[in-house]
Amino acid sequence: MINLAANLSMMFNEVDFLYRFSKASSQNFKAVEYLFPYDFSKDNILNELNENNLKQILFDLPAGDWNSGDRGIAVDPERKKEFEDGVHLAIEYASVIKPDHLTCLVGKLRQGVSDSQARSILIENLIYAAEHTAKAGVSLLVEPINTSDIPGYWLCNTDEALSIINEVNNPNLKLQYDIYHMQIMEGNIINTIANNLDVIGHMQLADNPGRHEPGTGELNYPEIFRRIDSMNYSGWIGCEYIPISDTESGLTWAQDFLN
């Protein structure tokens, strides 16, 4: 069974954030995800989830100053304390909103930081985050992202992500596998999912090129869905795409899964 979660950072952006929960529910979504909740009250978000009978799947750890270009801070040795503080802020929100997962965006390699330094501090930070999220009862995910959309993003392929996860060696840390990002970086989507299903905690989707709805690009999503379903994947797939037009009119591809 394919379980789809609406990504409220990209979908239903015809309305302000807190109104997107009801929009998702009106289209028969049962779950949501988004980048960050931190500009909003925990109680207001919880109210929207409860009022619309929605499950919270994930949100991201604080990722630095997004508007200034940060896309995570976990590979910057000088921002370790900021990272740790962000872990605790995310856990504070998670204690109310109750997501299944928190996602770590590792960030871009800062000038003056070597690859080995970035890897070392990332592992240190993930060990810290995995321990504290486990105590809080929420799993931690780490996500490789393509370097066309985010030049300089340090973690950009599945093998390196798996190597990091193995070195952290905490069962609370899993892989967030984004089909769109990994199609750009490496392809071989179905085999990669099949070979690593035990370590994949969450998936996301969009078509390529353009990062729009399935069916607008090169990916054979009907076959991808069929194969994922045959693997008995029990997690969720987040719809992290940019609607070509308004969100609702672009949901025809998803009707078999939402009805």
mmCIF file of N, CA and C in Angstrom, residues 92-206:
data_model
loop_
_atom_site.group_PDB
_atom_site.id
_atom_site.type_symbol
_atom_site.label_atom_id
_atom_site.label_comp_id
_atom_site.label_asym_id
_atom_site.label_seq_id
_atom_site.Cartn_x
_atom_site.Cartn_y
_atom_site.Cartn_z
ATOM 1 N N GLU A 92 11.552 19.636 21.491
ATOM 2 C CA GLU A 92 10.496 20.365 22.205
ATOM 3 C C GLU A 92 9.225 20.437 21.360
ATOM 4 N N TYR A 93 9.376 20.755 20.073
ATOM 5 C CA TYR A 93 8.216 20.772 19.173
ATOM 6 C C TYR A 93 7.656 19.365 18.987
ATOM 7 N N ALA A 94 8.548 18.396 18.855
ATOM 8 C CA ALA A 94 8.102 17.020 18.630
ATOM 9 C C ALA A 94 7.316 16.477 19.813
ATOM 10 N N SER A 95 7.610 16.965 21.008
ATOM 11 C CA SER A 95 6.890 16.483 22.192
ATOM 12 C C SER A 95 5.416 16.851 22.143
ATOM 13 N N VAL A 96 5.080 17.870 21.359
ATOM 14 C CA VAL A 96 3.689 18.313 21.220
ATOM 15 C C VAL A 96 3.082 17.811 19.911
ATOM 16 N N ILE A 97 3.808 17.972 18.807
ATOM 17 C CA ILE A 97 3.280 17.670 17.473
ATOM 18 C C ILE A 97 3.324 16.171 17.172
ATOM 19 N N LYS A 98 4.238 15.455 17.811
ATOM 20 C CA LYS A 98 4.340 13.990 17.706
ATOM 21 C C LYS A 98 4.626 13.488 16.288
ATOM 22 N N PRO A 99 5.686 13.964 15.640
ATOM 23 C CA PRO A 99 6.049 13.387 14.347
ATOM 24 C C PRO A 99 6.672 12.009 14.520
ATOM 25 N N ASP A 100 6.663 11.242 13.448
ATOM 26 C CA ASP A 100 7.396 9.979 13.452
ATOM 27 C C ASP A 100 8.904 10.221 13.390
ATOM 28 N N HIS A 101 9.306 11.251 12.634
ATOM 29 C CA HIS A 101 10.720 11.475 12.341
ATOM 30 C C HIS A 101 11.091 12.951 12.459
ATOM 31 N N LEU A 102 12.366 13.188 12.717
ATOM 32 C CA LEU A 102 13.004 14.489 12.543
ATOM 33 C C LEU A 102 14.131 14.299 11.537
ATOM 34 N N THR A 103 14.250 15.229 10.587
ATOM 35 C CA THR A 103 15.240 15.093 9.521
ATOM 36 C C THR A 103 16.380 16.079 9.708
ATOM 37 N N CYS A 104 17.593 15.589 9.535
ATOM 38 C CA CYS A 104 18.784 16.436 9.564
ATOM 39 C C CYS A 104 19.202 16.772 8.140
ATOM 40 N N LEU A 105 19.141 18.065 7.801
ATOM 41 C CA LEU A 105 19.775 18.563 6.584
ATOM 42 C C LEU A 105 21.214 18.906 6.955
ATOM 43 N N VAL A 106 22.191 18.297 6.300
ATOM 44 C CA VAL A 106 23.568 18.412 6.794
ATOM 45 C C VAL A 106 24.204 19.748 6.457
ATOM 46 N N GLY A 107 23.816 20.350 5.332
ATOM 47 C CA GLY A 107 24.339 21.659 4.976
ATOM 48 C C GLY A 107 25.412 21.624 3.902
ATOM 49 N N LYS A 108 25.850 22.824 3.542
ATOM 50 C CA LYS A 108 26.866 23.017 2.509
ATOM 51 C C LYS A 108 28.254 23.115 3.141
ATOM 52 N N LEU A 109 29.244 22.686 2.396
ATOM 53 C CA LEU A 109 30.620 22.735 2.878
ATOM 54 C C LEU A 109 31.098 24.183 2.897
ATOM 55 N N ARG A 110 31.454 24.651 4.073
ATOM 56 C CA ARG A 110 31.928 26.025 4.227
ATOM 57 C C ARG A 110 33.387 26.124 3.795
ATOM 58 N N GLN A 111 33.734 27.263 3.196
ATOM 59 C CA GLN A 111 35.119 27.494 2.799
ATOM 60 C C GLN A 111 36.034 27.373 4.018
ATOM 61 N N GLY A 112 37.110 26.637 3.859
ATOM 62 C CA GLY A 112 38.047 26.439 4.956
ATOM 63 C C GLY A 112 37.832 25.159 5.727
ATOM 64 N N VAL A 113 36.726 24.458 5.457
ATOM 65 C CA VAL A 113 36.442 23.174 6.106
ATOM 66 C C VAL A 113 36.714 22.056 5.103
ATOM 67 N N SER A 114 37.552 21.115 5.479
ATOM 68 C CA SER A 114 37.882 20.008 4.579
ATOM 69 C C SER A 114 36.783 18.952 4.600
ATOM 70 N N ASP A 115 36.802 18.082 3.602
ATOM 71 C CA ASP A 115 35.839 16.976 3.568
ATOM 72 C C ASP A 115 35.957 16.104 4.814
ATOM 73 N N SER A 116 37.179 15.825 5.220
ATOM 74 C CA SER A 116 37.362 14.966 6.394
ATOM 75 C C SER A 116 36.861 15.644 7.659
ATOM 76 N N GLN A 117 37.063 16.952 7.775
ATOM 77 C CA GLN A 117 36.529 17.683 8.927
ATOM 78 C C GLN A 117 35.007 17.676 8.909
ATOM 79 N N ALA A 118 34.430 17.874 7.732
ATOM 80 C CA ALA A 118 32.966 17.883 7.606
ATOM 81 C C ALA A 118 32.392 16.526 7.997
ATOM 82 N N ARG A 119 33.014 15.474 7.525
ATOM 83 C CA ARG A 119 32.521 14.126 7.838
ATOM 84 C C ARG A 119 32.625 13.843 9.333
ATOM 85 N N SER A 120 33.727 14.236 9.910
ATOM 86 C CA SER A 120 33.947 13.980 11.332
ATOM 87 C C SER A 120 32.927 14.695 12.205
ATOM 88 N N ILE A 121 32.687 15.984 11.933
ATOM 89 C CA ILE A 121 31.731 16.724 12.772
ATOM 90 C C ILE A 121 30.310 16.260 12.490
ATOM 91 N N LEU A 122 30.021 15.865 11.247
ATOM 92 C CA LEU A 122 28.685 15.349 10.942
ATOM 93 C C LEU A 122 28.408 14.088 11.750
ATOM 94 N N ILE A 123 29.350 13.178 11.776
ATOM 95 C CA ILE A 123 29.156 11.947 12.549
ATOM 96 C C ILE A 123 28.980 12.271 14.027
ATOM 97 N N GLU A 124 29.798 13.183 14.533
ATOM 98 C CA GLU A 124 29.677 13.591 15.932
ATOM 99 C C GLU A 124 28.293 14.175 16.210
ATOM 100 N N ASN A 125 27.832 15.043 15.315
ATOM 101 C CA ASN A 125 26.516 15.665 15.496
ATOM 102 C C ASN A 125 25.385 14.647 15.390
ATOM 103 N N LEU A 126 25.499 13.710 14.458
ATOM 104 C CA LEU A 126 24.442 12.710 14.302
ATOM 105 C C LEU A 126 24.410 11.740 15.479
ATOM 106 N N ILE A 127 25.562 11.416 16.030
ATOM 107 C CA ILE A 127 25.583 10.589 17.241
ATOM 108 C C ILE A 127 24.819 11.295 18.359
ATOM 109 N N TYR A 128 25.101 12.585 18.524
ATOM 110 C CA TYR A 128 24.411 13.374 19.554
ATOM 111 C C TYR A 128 22.906 13.402 19.291
ATOM 112 N N ALA A 129 22.534 13.728 18.047
ATOM 113 C CA ALA A 129 21.114 13.868 17.714
ATOM 114 C C ALA A 129 20.385 12.538 17.811
ATOM 115 N N ALA A 130 21.008 11.462 17.361
ATOM 116 C CA ALA A 130 20.353 10.150 17.404
ATOM 117 C C ALA A 130 20.106 9.705 18.839
ATOM 118 N N GLU A 131 21.049 9.978 19.718
ATOM 119 C CA GLU A 131 20.876 9.607 21.126
ATOM 120 C C GLU A 131 19.727 10.381 21.762
ATOM 121 N N HIS A 132 19.682 11.691 21.511
ATOM 122 C CA HIS A 132 18.667 12.522 22.163
ATOM 123 C C HIS A 132 17.285 12.315 21.552
ATOM 124 N N THR A 133 17.203 12.124 20.245
ATOM 125 C CA THR A 133 15.891 11.858 19.646
ATOM 126 C C THR A 133 15.366 10.493 20.073
ATOM 127 N N ALA A 134 16.256 9.524 20.232
ATOM 128 C CA ALA A 134 15.820 8.202 20.705
ATOM 129 C C ALA A 134 15.203 8.304 22.092
ATOM 130 N N LYS A 135 15.827 9.076 22.966
ATOM 131 C CA LYS A 135 15.280 9.266 24.311
ATOM 132 C C LYS A 135 13.909 9.930 24.260
ATOM 133 N N ALA A 136 13.702 10.773 23.235
ATOM 134 C CA ALA A 136 12.428 11.482 23.090
ATOM 135 C C ALA A 136 11.381 10.659 22.349
ATOM 136 N N GLY A 137 11.762 9.487 21.852
ATOM 137 C CA GLY A 137 10.803 8.615 21.182
ATOM 138 C C GLY A 137 10.490 8.988 19.752
ATOM 139 N N VAL A 138 11.426 9.662 19.077
ATOM 140 C CA VAL A 138 11.224 10.037 17.675
ATOM 141 C C VAL A 138 12.472 9.639 16.905
ATOM 142 N N SER A 139 12.304 9.134 15.692
ATOM 143 C CA SER A 139 13.467 8.680 14.935
ATOM 144 C C SER A 139 14.130 9.853 14.222
ATOM 145 N N LEU A 140 15.401 9.670 13.899
ATOM 146 C CA LEU A 140 16.192 10.679 13.204
ATOM 147 C C LEU A 140 16.485 10.192 11.795
ATOM 148 N N LEU A 141 16.360 11.084 10.829
ATOM 149 C CA LEU A 141 16.673 10.781 9.437
ATOM 150 C C LEU A 141 17.775 11.704 8.948
ATOM 151 N N VAL A 142 18.567 11.220 8.012
ATOM 152 C CA VAL A 142 19.531 12.066 7.319
ATOM 153 C C VAL A 142 19.269 11.923 5.823
ATOM 154 N N GLU A 143 19.344 13.059 5.110
ATOM 155 C CA GLU A 143 18.900 13.081 3.710
ATOM 156 C C GLU A 143 19.999 13.559 2.767
ATOM 157 N N PRO A 144 20.405 12.722 1.812
ATOM 158 C CA PRO A 144 21.245 13.213 0.720
ATOM 159 C C PRO A 144 20.411 14.030 -0.268
ATOM 160 N N ILE A 145 21.004 15.111 -0.780
ATOM 161 C CA ILE A 145 20.307 16.064 -1.652
ATOM 162 C C ILE A 145 21.182 16.362 -2.864
ATOM 163 N N ASN A 146 20.557 16.605 -4.009
ATOM 164 C CA ASN A 146 21.329 16.829 -5.226
ATOM 165 C C ASN A 146 22.053 18.178 -5.196
ATOM 166 N N THR A 147 23.209 18.204 -5.850
ATOM 167 C CA THR A 147 24.040 19.408 -5.842
ATOM 168 C C THR A 147 23.766 20.334 -7.022
ATOM 169 N N SER A 148 22.776 20.001 -7.835
ATOM 170 C CA SER A 148 22.320 20.960 -8.846
ATOM 171 C C SER A 148 21.407 21.997 -8.208
ATOM 172 N N ASP A 149 20.496 21.538 -7.363
ATOM 173 C CA ASP A 149 19.593 22.457 -6.670
ATOM 174 C C ASP A 149 20.293 23.188 -5.531
ATOM 175 N N ILE A 150 21.187 22.500 -4.831
ATOM 176 C CA ILE A 150 21.911 23.113 -3.716
ATOM 177 C C ILE A 150 23.402 22.870 -3.935
ATOM 178 N N PRO A 151 24.063 23.723 -4.728
ATOM 179 C CA PRO A 151 25.501 23.554 -4.948
ATOM 180 C C PRO A 151 26.264 23.579 -3.623
ATOM 181 N N GLY A 152 27.169 22.636 -3.481
ATOM 182 C CA GLY A 152 27.971 22.575 -2.272
ATOM 183 C C GLY A 152 27.374 21.760 -1.151
ATOM 184 N N TYR A 153 26.138 21.260 -1.330
ATOM 185 C CA TYR A 153 25.547 20.424 -0.279
ATOM 186 C C TYR A 153 26.426 19.194 -0.106
ATOM 187 N N TRP A 154 26.790 18.913 1.149
ATOM 188 C CA TRP A 154 27.882 17.958 1.374
ATOM 189 C C TRP A 154 27.470 16.508 1.163
ATOM 190 N N LEU A 155 26.278 16.143 1.571
ATOM 191 C CA LEU A 155 25.841 14.739 1.486
ATOM 192 C C LEU A 155 24.934 14.589 0.275
ATOM 193 N N CYS A 156 25.444 13.953 -0.787
ATOM 194 C CA CYS A 156 24.716 14.018 -2.055
ATOM 195 C C CYS A 156 24.558 12.678 -2.759
ATOM 196 N N ASN A 157 24.827 11.572 -2.078
ATOM 197 C CA ASN A 157 24.574 10.271 -2.696
ATOM 198 C C ASN A 157 24.245 9.237 -1.631
ATOM 199 N N THR A 158 23.613 8.172 -2.067
ATOM 200 C CA THR A 158 23.129 7.149 -1.139
ATOM 201 C C THR A 158 24.267 6.421 -0.441
ATOM 202 N N ASP A 159 25.311 6.059 -1.181
ATOM 203 C CA ASP A 159 26.396 5.283 -0.576
ATOM 204 C C ASP A 159 27.054 6.035 0.570
ATOM 205 N N GLU A 160 27.301 7.316 0.389
ATOM 206 C CA GLU A 160 27.926 8.091 1.467
ATOM 207 C C GLU A 160 26.986 8.209 2.660
ATOM 208 N N ALA A 161 25.703 8.396 2.391
ATOM 209 C CA ALA A 161 24.735 8.457 3.490
ATOM 210 C C ALA A 161 24.716 7.146 4.270
ATOM 211 N N LEU A 162 24.739 6.025 3.563
ATOM 212 C CA LEU A 162 24.743 4.722 4.234
ATOM 213 C C LEU A 162 26.019 4.516 5.039
ATOM 214 N N SER A 163 27.130 4.982 4.504
ATOM 215 C CA SER A 163 28.395 4.881 5.226
ATOM 216 C C SER A 163 28.349 5.680 6.524
ATOM 217 N N ILE A 164 27.785 6.876 6.458
ATOM 218 C CA ILE A 164 27.636 7.716 7.652
ATOM 219 C C ILE A 164 26.731 7.025 8.667
ATOM 220 N N ILE A 165 25.606 6.512 8.202
ATOM 221 C CA ILE A 165 24.658 5.831 9.100
ATOM 222 C C ILE A 165 25.329 4.635 9.778
ATOM 223 N N ASN A 166 26.094 3.878 9.013
ATOM 224 C CA ASN A 166 26.791 2.725 9.592
ATOM 225 C C ASN A 166 27.798 3.148 10.647
ATOM 226 N N GLU A 167 28.485 4.258 10.406
ATOM 227 C CA GLU A 167 29.487 4.702 11.369
ATOM 228 C C GLU A 167 28.845 5.269 12.631
ATOM 229 N N VAL A 168 27.730 5.949 12.492
ATOM 230 C CA VAL A 168 27.013 6.444 13.673
ATOM 231 C C VAL A 168 26.550 5.268 14.529
ATOM 232 N N ASN A 169 26.089 4.212 13.861
ATOM 233 C CA ASN A 169 25.787 2.938 14.529
ATOM 234 C C ASN A 169 24.754 3.098 15.646
ATOM 235 N N ASN A 170 23.673 3.771 15.304
ATOM 236 C CA ASN A 170 22.548 3.897 16.235
ATOM 237 C C ASN A 170 21.287 3.525 15.464
ATOM 238 N N PRO A 171 20.536 2.526 15.901
ATOM 239 C CA PRO A 171 19.350 2.094 15.146
ATOM 240 C C PRO A 171 18.285 3.172 15.019
ATOM 241 N N ASN A 172 18.424 4.256 15.773
ATOM 242 C CA ASN A 172 17.447 5.344 15.665
ATOM 243 C C ASN A 172 17.705 6.236 14.458
ATOM 244 N N LEU A 173 18.847 6.095 13.804
ATOM 245 C CA LEU A 173 19.175 6.892 12.619
ATOM 246 C C LEU A 173 18.885 6.091 11.361
ATOM 247 N N LYS A 174 18.052 6.662 10.484
ATOM 248 C CA LYS A 174 17.675 6.017 9.229
ATOM 249 C C LYS A 174 17.918 6.972 8.057
ATOM 250 N N LEU A 175 17.719 6.452 6.870
ATOM 251 C CA LEU A 175 17.894 7.205 5.633
ATOM 252 C C LEU A 175 16.573 7.802 5.175
ATOM 253 N N GLN A 176 16.594 9.076 4.819
ATOM 254 C CA GLN A 176 15.476 9.683 4.099
ATOM 255 C C GLN A 176 15.849 9.661 2.623
ATOM 256 N N TYR A 177 15.123 8.870 1.856
ATOM 257 C CA TYR A 177 15.456 8.653 0.451
ATOM 258 C C TYR A 177 14.500 9.454 -0.420
ATOM 259 N N ASP A 178 15.038 10.482 -1.064
ATOM 260 C CA ASP A 178 14.248 11.346 -1.935
ATOM 261 C C ASP A 178 14.485 10.922 -3.383
ATOM 262 N N ILE A 179 13.452 10.393 -4.001
ATOM 263 C CA ILE A 179 13.564 9.849 -5.356
ATOM 264 C C ILE A 179 14.024 10.917 -6.340
ATOM 265 N N TYR A 180 13.502 12.122 -6.214
ATOM 266 C CA TYR A 180 13.881 13.218 -7.111
ATOM 267 C C TYR A 180 15.371 13.532 -6.993
ATOM 268 N N HIS A 181 15.835 13.760 -5.778
ATOM 269 C CA HIS A 181 17.248 14.107 -5.590
ATOM 270 C C HIS A 181 18.170 13.007 -6.099
ATOM 271 N N MET A 182 17.830 11.765 -5.806
ATOM 272 C CA MET A 182 18.720 10.674 -6.180
ATOM 273 C C MET A 182 18.616 10.301 -7.652
ATOM 274 N N GLN A 183 17.501 10.604 -8.307
ATOM 275 C CA GLN A 183 17.442 10.447 -9.756
ATOM 276 C C GLN A 183 18.468 11.366 -10.412
ATOM 277 N N ILE A 184 18.583 12.584 -9.910
ATOM 278 C CA ILE A 184 19.543 13.535 -10.471
ATOM 279 C C ILE A 184 20.978 13.081 -10.214
ATOM 280 N N MET A 185 21.246 12.579 -9.021
ATOM 281 C CA MET A 185 22.621 12.272 -8.632
ATOM 282 C C MET A 185 23.105 10.905 -9.095
ATOM 283 N N GLU A 186 22.206 9.908 -9.172
ATOM 284 C CA GLU A 186 22.707 8.554 -9.413
ATOM 285 C C GLU A 186 21.755 7.631 -10.159
ATOM 286 N N GLY A 187 20.463 7.947 -10.225
ATOM 287 C CA GLY A 187 19.522 7.041 -10.873
ATOM 288 C C GLY A 187 19.395 5.722 -10.121
ATOM 289 N N ASN A 188 19.030 4.655 -10.852
ATOM 290 C CA ASN A 188 18.933 3.300 -10.283
ATOM 291 C C ASN A 188 17.997 3.276 -9.074
ATOM 292 N N ILE A 189 16.871 3.940 -9.211
ATOM 293 C CA ILE A 189 15.973 4.187 -8.082
ATOM 294 C C ILE A 189 15.427 2.895 -7.483
ATOM 295 N N ILE A 190 14.830 2.052 -8.298
ATOM 296 C CA ILE A 190 14.138 0.869 -7.774
ATOM 297 C C ILE A 190 15.113 -0.079 -7.085
ATOM 298 N N ASN A 191 16.264 -0.333 -7.703
ATOM 299 C CA ASN A 191 17.236 -1.231 -7.084
ATOM 300 C C ASN A 191 17.789 -0.655 -5.786
ATOM 301 N N THR A 192 18.024 0.644 -5.763
ATOM 302 C CA THR A 192 18.546 1.260 -4.540
ATOM 303 C C THR A 192 17.552 1.123 -3.399
ATOM 304 N N ILE A 193 16.280 1.360 -3.680
ATOM 305 C CA ILE A 193 15.257 1.193 -2.643
ATOM 306 C C ILE A 193 15.203 -0.260 -2.177
ATOM 307 N N ALA A 194 15.174 -1.188 -3.123
ATOM 308 C CA ALA A 194 15.067 -2.609 -2.769
ATOM 309 C C ALA A 194 16.249 -3.078 -1.933
ATOM 310 N N ASN A 195 17.434 -2.597 -2.278
ATOM 311 C CA ASN A 195 18.644 -3.055 -1.593
ATOM 312 C C ASN A 195 18.828 -2.430 -0.213
ATOM 313 N N ASN A 196 18.086 -1.362 0.068
ATOM 314 C CA ASN A 196 18.304 -0.635 1.321
ATOM 315 C C ASN A 196 17.020 -0.393 2.102
ATOM 316 N N LEU A 197 16.010 -1.197 1.829
ATOM 317 C CA LEU A 197 14.707 -0.964 2.447
ATOM 318 C C LEU A 197 14.781 -1.003 3.974
ATOM 319 N N ASP A 198 15.694 -1.809 4.504
ATOM 320 C CA ASP A 198 15.769 -1.944 5.958
ATOM 321 C C ASP A 198 16.286 -0.695 6.645
ATOM 322 N N VAL A 199 16.978 0.173 5.906
ATOM 323 C CA VAL A 199 17.532 1.382 6.517
ATOM 324 C C VAL A 199 16.798 2.645 6.066
ATOM 325 N N ILE A 200 15.835 2.504 5.153
ATOM 326 C CA ILE A 200 15.051 3.658 4.698
ATOM 327 C C ILE A 200 13.913 3.901 5.679
ATOM 328 N N GLY A 201 13.931 5.072 6.312
ATOM 329 C CA GLY A 201 12.872 5.415 7.252
ATOM 330 C C GLY A 201 11.751 6.212 6.626
ATOM 331 N N HIS A 202 12.037 6.855 5.488
ATOM 332 C CA HIS A 202 11.038 7.712 4.842
ATOM 333 C C HIS A 202 11.485 7.947 3.411
ATOM 334 N N MET A 203 10.509 8.150 2.521
ATOM 335 C CA MET A 203 10.803 8.508 1.139
ATOM 336 C C MET A 203 10.079 9.799 0.767
ATOM 337 N N GLN A 204 10.599 10.456 -0.260
ATOM 338 C CA GLN A 204 9.935 11.623 -0.837
ATOM 339 C C GLN A 204 9.978 11.508 -2.352
ATOM 340 N N LEU A 205 9.100 12.271 -3.009
ATOM 341 C CA LEU A 205 9.010 12.165 -4.459
ATOM 342 C C LEU A 205 8.819 13.524 -5.118
ATOM 343 N N ALA A 206 9.231 13.570 -6.354
ATOM 344 C CA ALA A 206 8.903 14.607 -7.335
ATOM 345 C C ALA A 206 9.426 14.075 -8.657
#
